[in-house]
mmCIF file of C-alpha atoms in Angstrom:
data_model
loop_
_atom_site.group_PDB
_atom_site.id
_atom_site.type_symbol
_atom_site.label_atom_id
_atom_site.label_comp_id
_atom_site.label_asym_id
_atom_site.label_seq_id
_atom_site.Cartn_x
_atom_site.Cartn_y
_atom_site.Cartn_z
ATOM 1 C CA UNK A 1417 -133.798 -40.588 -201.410
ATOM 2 C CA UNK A 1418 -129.899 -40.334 -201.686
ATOM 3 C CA UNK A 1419 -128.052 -42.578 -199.545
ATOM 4 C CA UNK A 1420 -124.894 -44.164 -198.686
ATOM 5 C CA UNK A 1421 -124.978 -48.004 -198.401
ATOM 6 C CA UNK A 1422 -122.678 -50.397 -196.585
ATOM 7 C CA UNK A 1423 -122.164 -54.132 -198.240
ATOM 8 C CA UNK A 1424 -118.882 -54.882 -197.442
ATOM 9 C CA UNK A 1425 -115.239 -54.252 -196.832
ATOM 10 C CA UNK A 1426 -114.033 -50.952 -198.822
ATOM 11 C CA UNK A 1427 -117.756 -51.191 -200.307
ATOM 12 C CA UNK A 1428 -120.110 -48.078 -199.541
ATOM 13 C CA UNK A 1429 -122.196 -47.536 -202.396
ATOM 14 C CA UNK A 1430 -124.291 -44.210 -203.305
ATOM 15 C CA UNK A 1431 -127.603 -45.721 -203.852
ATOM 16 C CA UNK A 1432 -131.496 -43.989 -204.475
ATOM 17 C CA UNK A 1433 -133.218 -45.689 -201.473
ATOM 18 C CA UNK A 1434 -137.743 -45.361 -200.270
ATOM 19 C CA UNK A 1435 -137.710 -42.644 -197.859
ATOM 20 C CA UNK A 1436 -138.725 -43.886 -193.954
ATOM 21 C CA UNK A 1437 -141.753 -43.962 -192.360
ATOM 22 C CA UNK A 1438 -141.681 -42.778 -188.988
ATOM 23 C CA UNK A 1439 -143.387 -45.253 -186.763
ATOM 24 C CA UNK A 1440 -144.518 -44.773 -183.285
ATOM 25 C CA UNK A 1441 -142.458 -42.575 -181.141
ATOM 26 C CA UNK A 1442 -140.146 -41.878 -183.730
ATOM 27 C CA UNK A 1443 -139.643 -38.859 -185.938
ATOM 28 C CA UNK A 1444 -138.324 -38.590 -189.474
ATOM 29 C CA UNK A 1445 -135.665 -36.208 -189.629
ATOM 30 C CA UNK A 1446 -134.232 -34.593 -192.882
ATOM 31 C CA UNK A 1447 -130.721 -34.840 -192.718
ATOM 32 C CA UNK A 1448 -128.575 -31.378 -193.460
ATOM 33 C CA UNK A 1449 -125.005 -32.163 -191.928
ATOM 34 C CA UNK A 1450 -123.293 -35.930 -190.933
ATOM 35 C CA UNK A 1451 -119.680 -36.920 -189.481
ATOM 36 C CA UNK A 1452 -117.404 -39.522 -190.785
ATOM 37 C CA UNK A 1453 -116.675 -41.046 -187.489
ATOM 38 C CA UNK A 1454 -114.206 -43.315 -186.751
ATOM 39 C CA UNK A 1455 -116.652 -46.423 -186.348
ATOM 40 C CA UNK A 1456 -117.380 -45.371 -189.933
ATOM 41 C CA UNK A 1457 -114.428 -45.705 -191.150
ATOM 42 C CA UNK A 1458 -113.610 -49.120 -189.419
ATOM 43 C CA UNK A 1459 -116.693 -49.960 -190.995
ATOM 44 C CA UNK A 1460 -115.270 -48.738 -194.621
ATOM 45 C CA UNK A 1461 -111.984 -50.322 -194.076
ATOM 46 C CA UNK A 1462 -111.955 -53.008 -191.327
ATOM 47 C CA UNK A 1463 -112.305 -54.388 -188.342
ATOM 48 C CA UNK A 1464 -116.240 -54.383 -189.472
ATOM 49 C CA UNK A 1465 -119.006 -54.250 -186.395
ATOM 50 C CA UNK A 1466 -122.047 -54.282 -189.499
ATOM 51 C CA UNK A 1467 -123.545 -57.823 -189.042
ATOM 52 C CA UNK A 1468 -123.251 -59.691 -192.638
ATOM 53 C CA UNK A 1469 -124.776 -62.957 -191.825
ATOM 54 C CA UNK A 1470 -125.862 -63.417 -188.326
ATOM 55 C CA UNK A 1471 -128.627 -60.531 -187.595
ATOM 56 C CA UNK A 1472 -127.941 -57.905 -185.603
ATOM 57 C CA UNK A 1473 -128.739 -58.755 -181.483
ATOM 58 C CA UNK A 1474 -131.428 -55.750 -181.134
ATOM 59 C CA UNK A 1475 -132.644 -55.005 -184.514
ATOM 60 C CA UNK A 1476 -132.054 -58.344 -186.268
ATOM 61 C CA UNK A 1477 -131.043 -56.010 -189.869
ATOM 62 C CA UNK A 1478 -127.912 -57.582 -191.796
ATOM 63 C CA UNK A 1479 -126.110 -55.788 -194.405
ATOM 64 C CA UNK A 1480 -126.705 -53.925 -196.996
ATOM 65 C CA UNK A 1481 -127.509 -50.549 -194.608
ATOM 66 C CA UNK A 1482 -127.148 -47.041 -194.708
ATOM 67 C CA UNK A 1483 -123.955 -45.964 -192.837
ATOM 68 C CA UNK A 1484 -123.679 -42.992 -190.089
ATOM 69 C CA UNK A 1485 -124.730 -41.957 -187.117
ATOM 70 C CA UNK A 1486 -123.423 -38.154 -186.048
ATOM 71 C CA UNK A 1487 -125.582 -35.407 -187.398
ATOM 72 C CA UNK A 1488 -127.560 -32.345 -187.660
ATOM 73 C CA UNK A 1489 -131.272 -31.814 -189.203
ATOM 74 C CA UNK A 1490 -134.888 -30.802 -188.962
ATOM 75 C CA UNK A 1491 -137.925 -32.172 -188.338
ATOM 76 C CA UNK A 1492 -140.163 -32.879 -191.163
ATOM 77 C CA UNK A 1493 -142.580 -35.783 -189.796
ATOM 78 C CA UNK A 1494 -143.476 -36.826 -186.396
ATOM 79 C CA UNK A 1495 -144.795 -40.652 -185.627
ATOM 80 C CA UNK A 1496 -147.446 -41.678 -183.409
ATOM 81 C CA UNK A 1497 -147.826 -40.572 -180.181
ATOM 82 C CA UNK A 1498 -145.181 -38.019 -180.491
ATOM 83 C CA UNK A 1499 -145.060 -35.082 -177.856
ATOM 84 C CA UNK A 1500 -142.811 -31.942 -177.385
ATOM 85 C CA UNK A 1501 -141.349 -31.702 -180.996
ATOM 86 C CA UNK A 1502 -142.874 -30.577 -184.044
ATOM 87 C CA UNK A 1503 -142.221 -29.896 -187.801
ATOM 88 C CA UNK A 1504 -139.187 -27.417 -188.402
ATOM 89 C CA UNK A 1505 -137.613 -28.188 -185.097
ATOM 90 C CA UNK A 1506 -133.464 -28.270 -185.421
ATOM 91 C CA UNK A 1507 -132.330 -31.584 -183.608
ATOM 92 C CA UNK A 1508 -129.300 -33.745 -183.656
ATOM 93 C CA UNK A 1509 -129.461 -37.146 -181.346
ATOM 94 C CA UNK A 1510 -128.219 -39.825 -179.467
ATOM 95 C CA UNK A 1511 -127.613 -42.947 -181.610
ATOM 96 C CA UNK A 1512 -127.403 -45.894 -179.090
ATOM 97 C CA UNK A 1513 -130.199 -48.466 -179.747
ATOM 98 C CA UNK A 1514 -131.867 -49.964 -176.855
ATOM 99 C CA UNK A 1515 -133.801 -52.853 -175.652
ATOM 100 C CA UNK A 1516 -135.078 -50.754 -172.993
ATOM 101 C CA UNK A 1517 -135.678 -53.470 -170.646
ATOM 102 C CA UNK A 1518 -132.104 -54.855 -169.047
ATOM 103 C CA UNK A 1519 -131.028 -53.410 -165.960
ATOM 104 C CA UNK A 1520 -128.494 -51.035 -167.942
ATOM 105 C CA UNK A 1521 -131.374 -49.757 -169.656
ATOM 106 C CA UNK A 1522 -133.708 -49.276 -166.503
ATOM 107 C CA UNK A 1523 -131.431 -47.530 -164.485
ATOM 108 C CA UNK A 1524 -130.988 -44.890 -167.773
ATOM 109 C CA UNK A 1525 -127.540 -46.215 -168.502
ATOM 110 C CA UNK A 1526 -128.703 -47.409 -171.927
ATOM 111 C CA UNK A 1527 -125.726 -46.588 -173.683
ATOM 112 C CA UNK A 1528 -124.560 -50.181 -171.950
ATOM 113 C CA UNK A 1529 -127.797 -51.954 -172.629
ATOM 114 C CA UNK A 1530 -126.678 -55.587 -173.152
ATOM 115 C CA UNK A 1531 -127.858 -55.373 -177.011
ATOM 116 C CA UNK A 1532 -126.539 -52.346 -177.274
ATOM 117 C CA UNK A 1533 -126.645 -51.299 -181.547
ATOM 118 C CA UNK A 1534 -125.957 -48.115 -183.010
ATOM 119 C CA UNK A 1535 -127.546 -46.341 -185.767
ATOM 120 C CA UNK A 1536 -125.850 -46.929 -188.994
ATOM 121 C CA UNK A 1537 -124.294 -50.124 -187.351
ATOM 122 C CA UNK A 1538 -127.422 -51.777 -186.736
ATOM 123 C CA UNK A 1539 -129.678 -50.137 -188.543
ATOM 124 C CA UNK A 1540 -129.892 -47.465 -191.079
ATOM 125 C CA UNK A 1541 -127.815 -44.394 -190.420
ATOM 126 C CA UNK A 1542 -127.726 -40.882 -190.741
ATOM 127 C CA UNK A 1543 -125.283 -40.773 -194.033
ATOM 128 C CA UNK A 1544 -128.936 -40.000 -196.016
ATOM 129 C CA UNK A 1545 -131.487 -37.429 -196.808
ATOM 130 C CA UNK A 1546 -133.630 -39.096 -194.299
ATOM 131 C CA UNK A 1547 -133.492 -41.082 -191.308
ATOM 132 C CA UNK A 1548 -134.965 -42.314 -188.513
ATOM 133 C CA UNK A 1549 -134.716 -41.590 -185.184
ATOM 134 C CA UNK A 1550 -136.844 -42.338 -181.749
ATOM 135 C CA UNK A 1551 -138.421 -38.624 -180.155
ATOM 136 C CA UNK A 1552 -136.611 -39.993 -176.885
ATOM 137 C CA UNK A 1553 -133.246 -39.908 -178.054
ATOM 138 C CA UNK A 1554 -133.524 -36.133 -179.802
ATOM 139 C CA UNK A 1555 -132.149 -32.789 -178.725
ATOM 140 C CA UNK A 1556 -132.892 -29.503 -179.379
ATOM 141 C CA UNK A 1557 -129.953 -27.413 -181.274
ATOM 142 C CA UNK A 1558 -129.966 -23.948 -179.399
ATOM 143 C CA UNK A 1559 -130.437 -20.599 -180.804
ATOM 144 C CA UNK A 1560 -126.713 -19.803 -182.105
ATOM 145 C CA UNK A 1561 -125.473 -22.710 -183.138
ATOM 146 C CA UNK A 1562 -125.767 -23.905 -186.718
ATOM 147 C CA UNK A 1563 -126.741 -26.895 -187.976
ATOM 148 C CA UNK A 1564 -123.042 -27.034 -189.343
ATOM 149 C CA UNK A 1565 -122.038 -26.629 -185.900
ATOM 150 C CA UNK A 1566 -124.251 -29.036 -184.333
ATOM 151 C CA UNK A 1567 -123.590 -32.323 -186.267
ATOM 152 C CA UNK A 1568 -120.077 -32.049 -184.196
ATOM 153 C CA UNK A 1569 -121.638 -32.503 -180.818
ATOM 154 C CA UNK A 1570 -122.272 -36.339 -181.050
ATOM 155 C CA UNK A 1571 -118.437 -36.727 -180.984
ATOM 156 C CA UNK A 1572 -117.548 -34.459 -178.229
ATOM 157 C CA UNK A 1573 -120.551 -35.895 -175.798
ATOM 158 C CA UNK A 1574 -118.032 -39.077 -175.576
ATOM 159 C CA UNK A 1575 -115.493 -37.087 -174.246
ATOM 160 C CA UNK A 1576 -117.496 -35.438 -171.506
ATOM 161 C CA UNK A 1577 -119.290 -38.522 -171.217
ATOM 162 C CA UNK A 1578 -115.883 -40.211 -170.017
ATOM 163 C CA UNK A 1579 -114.766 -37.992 -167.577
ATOM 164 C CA UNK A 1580 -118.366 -37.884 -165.891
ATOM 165 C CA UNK A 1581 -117.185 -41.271 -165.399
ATOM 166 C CA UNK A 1582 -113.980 -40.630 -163.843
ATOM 167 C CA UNK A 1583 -115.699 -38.053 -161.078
ATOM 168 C CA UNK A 1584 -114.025 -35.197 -159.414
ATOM 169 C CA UNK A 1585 -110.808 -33.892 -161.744
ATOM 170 C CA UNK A 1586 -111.132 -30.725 -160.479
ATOM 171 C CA UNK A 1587 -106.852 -29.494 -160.327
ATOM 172 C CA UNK A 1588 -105.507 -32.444 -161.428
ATOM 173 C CA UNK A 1589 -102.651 -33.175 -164.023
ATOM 174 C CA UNK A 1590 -104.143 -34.839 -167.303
ATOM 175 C CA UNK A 1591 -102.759 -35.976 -170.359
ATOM 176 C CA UNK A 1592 -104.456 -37.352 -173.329
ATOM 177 C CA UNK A 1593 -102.654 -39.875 -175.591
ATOM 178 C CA UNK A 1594 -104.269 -39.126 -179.402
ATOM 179 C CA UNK A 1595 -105.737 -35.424 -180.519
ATOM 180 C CA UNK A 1596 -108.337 -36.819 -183.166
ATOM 181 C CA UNK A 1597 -111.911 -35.886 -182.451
ATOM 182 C CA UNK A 1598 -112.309 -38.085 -179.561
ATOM 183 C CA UNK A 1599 -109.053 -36.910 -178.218
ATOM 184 C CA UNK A 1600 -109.804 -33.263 -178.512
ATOM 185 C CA UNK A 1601 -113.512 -34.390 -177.166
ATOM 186 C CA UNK A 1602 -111.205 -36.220 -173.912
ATOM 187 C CA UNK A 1603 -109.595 -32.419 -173.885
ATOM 188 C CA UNK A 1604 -112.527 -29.969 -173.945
ATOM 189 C CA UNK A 1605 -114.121 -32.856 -171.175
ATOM 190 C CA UNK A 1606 -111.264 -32.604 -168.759
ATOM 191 C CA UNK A 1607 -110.979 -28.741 -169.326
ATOM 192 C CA UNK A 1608 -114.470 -27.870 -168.431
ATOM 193 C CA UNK A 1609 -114.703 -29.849 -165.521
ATOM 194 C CA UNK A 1610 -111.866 -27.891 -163.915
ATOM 195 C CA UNK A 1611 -108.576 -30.160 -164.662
ATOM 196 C CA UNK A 1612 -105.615 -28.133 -163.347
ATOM 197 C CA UNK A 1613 -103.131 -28.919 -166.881
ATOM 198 C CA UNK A 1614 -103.809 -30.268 -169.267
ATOM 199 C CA UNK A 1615 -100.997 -32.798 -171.708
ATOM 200 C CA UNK A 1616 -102.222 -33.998 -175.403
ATOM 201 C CA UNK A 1617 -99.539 -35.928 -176.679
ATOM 202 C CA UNK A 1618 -99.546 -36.405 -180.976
ATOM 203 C CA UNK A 1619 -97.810 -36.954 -183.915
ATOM 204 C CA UNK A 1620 -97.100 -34.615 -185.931
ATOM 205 C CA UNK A 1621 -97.686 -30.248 -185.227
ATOM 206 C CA UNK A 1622 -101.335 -30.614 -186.230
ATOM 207 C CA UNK A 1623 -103.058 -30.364 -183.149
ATOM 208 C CA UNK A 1624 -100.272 -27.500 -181.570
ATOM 209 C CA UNK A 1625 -102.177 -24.360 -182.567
ATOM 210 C CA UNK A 1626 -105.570 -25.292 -181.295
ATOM 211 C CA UNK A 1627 -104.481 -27.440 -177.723
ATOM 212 C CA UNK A 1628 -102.008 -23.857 -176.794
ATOM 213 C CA UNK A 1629 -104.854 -21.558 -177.925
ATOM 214 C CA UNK A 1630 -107.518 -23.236 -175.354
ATOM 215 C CA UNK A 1631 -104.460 -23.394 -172.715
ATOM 216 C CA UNK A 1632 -103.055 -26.714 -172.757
ATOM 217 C CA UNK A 1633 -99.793 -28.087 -173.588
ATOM 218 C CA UNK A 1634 -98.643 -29.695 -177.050
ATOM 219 C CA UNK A 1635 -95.954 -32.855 -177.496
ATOM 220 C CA UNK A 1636 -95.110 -34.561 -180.599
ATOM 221 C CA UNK A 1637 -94.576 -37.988 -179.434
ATOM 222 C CA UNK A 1638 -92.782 -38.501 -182.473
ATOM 223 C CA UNK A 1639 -89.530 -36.257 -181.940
ATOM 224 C CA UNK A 1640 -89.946 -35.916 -177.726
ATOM 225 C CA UNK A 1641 -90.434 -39.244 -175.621
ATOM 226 C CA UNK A 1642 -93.956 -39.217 -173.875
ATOM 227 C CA UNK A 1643 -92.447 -40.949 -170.546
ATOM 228 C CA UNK A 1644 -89.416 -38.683 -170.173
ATOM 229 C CA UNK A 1645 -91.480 -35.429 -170.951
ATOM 230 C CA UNK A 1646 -94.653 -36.429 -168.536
ATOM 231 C CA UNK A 1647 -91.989 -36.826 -165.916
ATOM 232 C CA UNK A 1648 -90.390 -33.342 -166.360
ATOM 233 C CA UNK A 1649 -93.997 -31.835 -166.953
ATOM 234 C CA UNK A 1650 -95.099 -33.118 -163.506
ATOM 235 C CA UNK A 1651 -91.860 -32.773 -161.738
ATOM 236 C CA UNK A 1652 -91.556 -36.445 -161.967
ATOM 237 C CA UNK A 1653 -95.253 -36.971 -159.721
ATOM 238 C CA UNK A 1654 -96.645 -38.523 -162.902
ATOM 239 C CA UNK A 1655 -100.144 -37.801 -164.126
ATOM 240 C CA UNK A 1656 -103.360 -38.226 -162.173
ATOM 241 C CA UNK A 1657 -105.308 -39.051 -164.898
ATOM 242 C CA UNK A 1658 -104.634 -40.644 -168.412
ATOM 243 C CA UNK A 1659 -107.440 -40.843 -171.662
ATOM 244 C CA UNK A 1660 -106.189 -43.502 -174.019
ATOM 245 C CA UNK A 1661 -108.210 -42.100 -177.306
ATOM 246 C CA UNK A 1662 -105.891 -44.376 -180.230
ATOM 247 C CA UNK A 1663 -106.810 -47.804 -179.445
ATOM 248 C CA UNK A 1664 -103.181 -49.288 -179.626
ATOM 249 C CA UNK A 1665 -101.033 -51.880 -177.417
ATOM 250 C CA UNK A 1666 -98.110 -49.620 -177.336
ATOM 251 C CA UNK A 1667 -100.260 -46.261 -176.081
ATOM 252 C CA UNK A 1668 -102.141 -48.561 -173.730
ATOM 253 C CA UNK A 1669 -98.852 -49.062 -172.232
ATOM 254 C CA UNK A 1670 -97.795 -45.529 -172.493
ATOM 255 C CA UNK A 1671 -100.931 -44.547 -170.217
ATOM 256 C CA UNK A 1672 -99.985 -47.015 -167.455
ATOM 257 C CA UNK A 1673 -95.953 -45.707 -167.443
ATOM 258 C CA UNK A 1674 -96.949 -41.891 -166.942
ATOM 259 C CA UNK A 1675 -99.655 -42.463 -164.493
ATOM 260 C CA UNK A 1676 -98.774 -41.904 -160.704
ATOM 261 C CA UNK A 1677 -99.937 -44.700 -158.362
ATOM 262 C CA UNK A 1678 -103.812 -44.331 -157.291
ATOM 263 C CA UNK A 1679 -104.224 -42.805 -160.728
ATOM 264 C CA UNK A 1680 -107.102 -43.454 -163.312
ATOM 265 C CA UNK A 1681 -106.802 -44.426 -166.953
ATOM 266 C CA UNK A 1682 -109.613 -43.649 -169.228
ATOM 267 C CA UNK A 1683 -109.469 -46.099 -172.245
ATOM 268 C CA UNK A 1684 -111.569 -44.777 -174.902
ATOM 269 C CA UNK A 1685 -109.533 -45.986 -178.269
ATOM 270 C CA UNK A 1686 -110.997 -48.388 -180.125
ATOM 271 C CA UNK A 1687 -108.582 -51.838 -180.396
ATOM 272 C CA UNK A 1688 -108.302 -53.045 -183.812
ATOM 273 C CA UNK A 1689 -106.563 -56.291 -181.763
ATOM 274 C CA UNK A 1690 -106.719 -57.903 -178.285
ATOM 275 C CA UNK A 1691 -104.035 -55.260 -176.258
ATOM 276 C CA UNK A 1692 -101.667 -57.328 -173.749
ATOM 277 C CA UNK A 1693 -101.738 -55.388 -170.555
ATOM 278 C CA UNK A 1694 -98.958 -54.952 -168.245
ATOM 279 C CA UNK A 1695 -100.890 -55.903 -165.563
ATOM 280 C CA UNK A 1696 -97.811 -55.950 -162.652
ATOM 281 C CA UNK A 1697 -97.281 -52.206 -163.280
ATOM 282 C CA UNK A 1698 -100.787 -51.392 -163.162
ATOM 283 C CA UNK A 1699 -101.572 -53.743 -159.960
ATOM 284 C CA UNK A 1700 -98.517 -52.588 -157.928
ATOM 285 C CA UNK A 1701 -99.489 -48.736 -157.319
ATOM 286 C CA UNK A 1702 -103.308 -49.287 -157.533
ATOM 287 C CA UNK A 1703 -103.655 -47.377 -161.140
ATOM 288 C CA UNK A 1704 -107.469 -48.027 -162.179
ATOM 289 C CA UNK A 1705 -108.688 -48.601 -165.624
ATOM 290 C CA UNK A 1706 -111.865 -46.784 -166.526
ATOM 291 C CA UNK A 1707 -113.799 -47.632 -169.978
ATOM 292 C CA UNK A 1708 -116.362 -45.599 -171.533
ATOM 293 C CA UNK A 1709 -119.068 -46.033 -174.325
ATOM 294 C CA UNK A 1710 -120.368 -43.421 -175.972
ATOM 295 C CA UNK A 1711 -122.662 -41.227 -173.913
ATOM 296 C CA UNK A 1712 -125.859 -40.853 -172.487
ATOM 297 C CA UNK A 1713 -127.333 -37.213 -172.461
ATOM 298 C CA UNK A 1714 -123.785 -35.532 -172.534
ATOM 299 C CA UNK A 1715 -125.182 -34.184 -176.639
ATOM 300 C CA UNK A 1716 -126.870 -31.201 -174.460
ATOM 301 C CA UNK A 1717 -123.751 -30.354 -172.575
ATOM 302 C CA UNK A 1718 -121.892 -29.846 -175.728
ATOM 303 C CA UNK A 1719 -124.079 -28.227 -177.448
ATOM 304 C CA UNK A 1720 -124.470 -25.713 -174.640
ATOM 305 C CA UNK A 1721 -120.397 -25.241 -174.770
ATOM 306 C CA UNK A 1722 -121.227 -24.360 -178.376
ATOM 307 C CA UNK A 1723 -123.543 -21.744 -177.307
ATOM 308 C CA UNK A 1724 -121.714 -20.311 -174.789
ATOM 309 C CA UNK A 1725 -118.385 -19.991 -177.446
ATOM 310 C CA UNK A 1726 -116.837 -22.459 -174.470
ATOM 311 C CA UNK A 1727 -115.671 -24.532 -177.886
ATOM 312 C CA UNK A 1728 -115.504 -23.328 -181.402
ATOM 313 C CA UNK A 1729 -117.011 -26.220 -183.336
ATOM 314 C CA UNK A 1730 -115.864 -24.707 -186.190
ATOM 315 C CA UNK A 1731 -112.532 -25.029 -186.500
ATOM 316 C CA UNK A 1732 -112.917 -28.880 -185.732
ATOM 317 C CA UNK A 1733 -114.671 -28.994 -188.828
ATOM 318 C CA UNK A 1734 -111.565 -29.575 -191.089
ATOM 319 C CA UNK A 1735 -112.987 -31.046 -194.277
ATOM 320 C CA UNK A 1736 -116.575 -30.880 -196.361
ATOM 321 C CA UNK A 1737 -117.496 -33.584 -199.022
ATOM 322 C CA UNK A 1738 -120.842 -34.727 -200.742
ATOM 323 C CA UNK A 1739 -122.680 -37.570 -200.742
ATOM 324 C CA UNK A 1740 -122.204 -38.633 -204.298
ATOM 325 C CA UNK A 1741 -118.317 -38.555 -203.795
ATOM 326 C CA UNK A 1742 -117.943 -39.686 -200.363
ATOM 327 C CA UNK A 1743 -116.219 -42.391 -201.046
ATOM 328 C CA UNK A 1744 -113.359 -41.266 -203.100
ATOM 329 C CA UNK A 1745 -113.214 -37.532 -201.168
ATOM 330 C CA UNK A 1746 -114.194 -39.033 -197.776
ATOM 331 C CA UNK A 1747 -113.204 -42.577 -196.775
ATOM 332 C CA UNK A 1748 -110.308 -43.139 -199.283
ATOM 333 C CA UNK A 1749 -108.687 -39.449 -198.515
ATOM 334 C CA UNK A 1750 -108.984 -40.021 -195.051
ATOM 335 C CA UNK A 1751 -106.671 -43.738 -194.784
ATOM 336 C CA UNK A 1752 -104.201 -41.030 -196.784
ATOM 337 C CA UNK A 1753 -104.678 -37.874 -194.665
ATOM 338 C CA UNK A 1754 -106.140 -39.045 -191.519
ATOM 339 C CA UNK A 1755 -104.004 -37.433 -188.856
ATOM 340 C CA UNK A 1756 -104.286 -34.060 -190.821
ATOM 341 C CA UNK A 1757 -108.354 -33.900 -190.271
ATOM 342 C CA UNK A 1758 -110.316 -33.733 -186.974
ATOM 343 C CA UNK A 1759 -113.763 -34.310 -188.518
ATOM 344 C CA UNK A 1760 -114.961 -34.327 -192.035
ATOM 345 C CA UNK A 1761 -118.709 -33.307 -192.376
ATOM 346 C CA UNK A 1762 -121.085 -34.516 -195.364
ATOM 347 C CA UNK A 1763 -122.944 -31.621 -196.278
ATOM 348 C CA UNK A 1764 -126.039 -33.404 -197.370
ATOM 349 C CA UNK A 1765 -129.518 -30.902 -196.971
ATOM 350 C CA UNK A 1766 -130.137 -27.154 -197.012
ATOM 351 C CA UNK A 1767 -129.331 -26.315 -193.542
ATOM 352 C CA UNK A 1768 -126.652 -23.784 -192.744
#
């Protein structure tokens, strides 16, 4: 089979690889749609999270392995002891990997087991005709949505998956600091579980059009300052809550400044480099800092948002490439066009 293979910085490498066997309780999936996600791109371009000489915690794989882990598929094989699925089924899935015996992992919070991997981190990904993936960890795509569609949900489970963590938002002011994917996923979170107004502040107009259309409000952070306009927006209360989605020192700080004391700060950017936090403004009015990883079985919620026409996955799709030129019309035109593109799909089988 076709597949692309990670072996090193700015080194992903469109290789004919044996198809997988499906052991027990796992399925073998043919792939039709993947996602460039941002891990993916770290992984293209650096910081890398791909283990090159000490093996992986969980699965004990080093590199070379096949990259990716958002997608959409069918069903074509079904392992050992496999129940409630069979051949032709539509299914995306959760990626985590699990050791499914730590406490995280017992109480069904295995998206923080303590060897937590990832598929197409830790082991081979979803950027293939064929991949892996255990029955436990599948879902259904509904009648309605495409396949096309459905390789967006992974993404937007993270952002519904963080504000389940935050609990009751019901009314409350919200701004969101970064309108990529997980950004927009942060938005269509907050909206649906009853956030009064919503803020997404950007660079750029990119992200205008689509935040007004589904009711919330639009700054470019690079001609209006974030502080000053947060202030006027709440009539100087500050916001309740805060999603960090770009992983920087200086938007970390940003969240903390327009939060309102007893507020809550959902961090769910990935750092590049250790952040310095102001810790004396945070401490003084009780602000909380909330982390989140990925998601548990949030994939279902979002695809049922997709089913219901709640969010219109496709106009997040921005971009299509091909596996044999993903590197040149994937990974290298993203680090160009990045902030133009919320999610670039691989179209890789049959499915529409």
């Amino acid at each position: 089979m076709k597949a692309a293979v990670w072996y090193g910085y700015k080194d992903v490498r469109i290789e004919e690889r044996p198809e997988p066997v499906p052991g027990p309780g796992q399925v073998k999936i043919r792939v039709d749609w993947a996602g460039i996600c941002g891990t993916d791109r770290h992984e293209y371009e650096g910081p890398n999270f791909i283990p090159v000489e000490k093996p992986h915690r969980l699965t004990g794989r080093v590199a070379p392995l096949i990259i990716g882990h958002e997608f959409s598929g069918e069903i074509v094989e079904l392992g050992e002891g496999v129940t409630g699925w069979k051949t032709g089924d539509r299914v995306t899935a959760n990626g985590s990997l699990n050791c499914k015996k730590c406490e995280a992992c017992r109480s069904g919070r295995y998206n923080i087991c303590q060897k937590l991997g990832f598929t197409g981190v830790g082991d081979d990904g979803t950027f293939a005709e064929y991949v892996l993936f255990e029955a436990s960890k599948l879902f259904a795509i509904p009648e309605g949505v495409s396949q096309r569609q459905a390789a967006v949900a992974e993404p937007l489970a993270c952002g519904i998956h963080a504000t389940n963590l935050l609990g009751d938002i019901a009314g409350k002011d919200v701004v969101i600091i970064g309108p990529g994917i997980i950004g927009l996923s942060a938005f269509f979170g907050a909206k649906y579980a009853g956030a009064g107004r919503i803020l997404v502040s950007g660079i750029g107009e990119y992200r205008r059009e689509l935040i007004e259309r589904y009711g919330g409000t639009y700054v470019d952070a690079s001609r209006t300052d974030l502080e000053e306009y947060t202030a006027e927006w709440t009539k100087g209360n500050l916001a309740d809550v805060v999603y960090e989605c770009l992983g920087s020192e200086k938007t970390l700080d940003q969240a903390i400044r327009i939060s309102k004391p007893g507020a809550k700060i959902m961090v769910m950017g990935v750092f590049g480099q250790k952040p310095r936090v102001d810790m004396n403004t945070l401490q003084e009015a009780e602000r909380a800092i909330y982390t989140s990883q990925a998601h548990v079985d949030e994939i279902a919620t979002a695809l049922e948002y997709m089913k219901e026409e709640k969010i219109n996955a496709d106009e997040l799709i921005t971009r299509e490439v091909v596996l044999d030129t993903l590197v040149q019309d994937g990974f290298e035109y993203l680090i160009q066009h990045g902030p133009e593109q919320i999610k670039v799909l691989i179209h890789i089988g049959p499915g529409a």
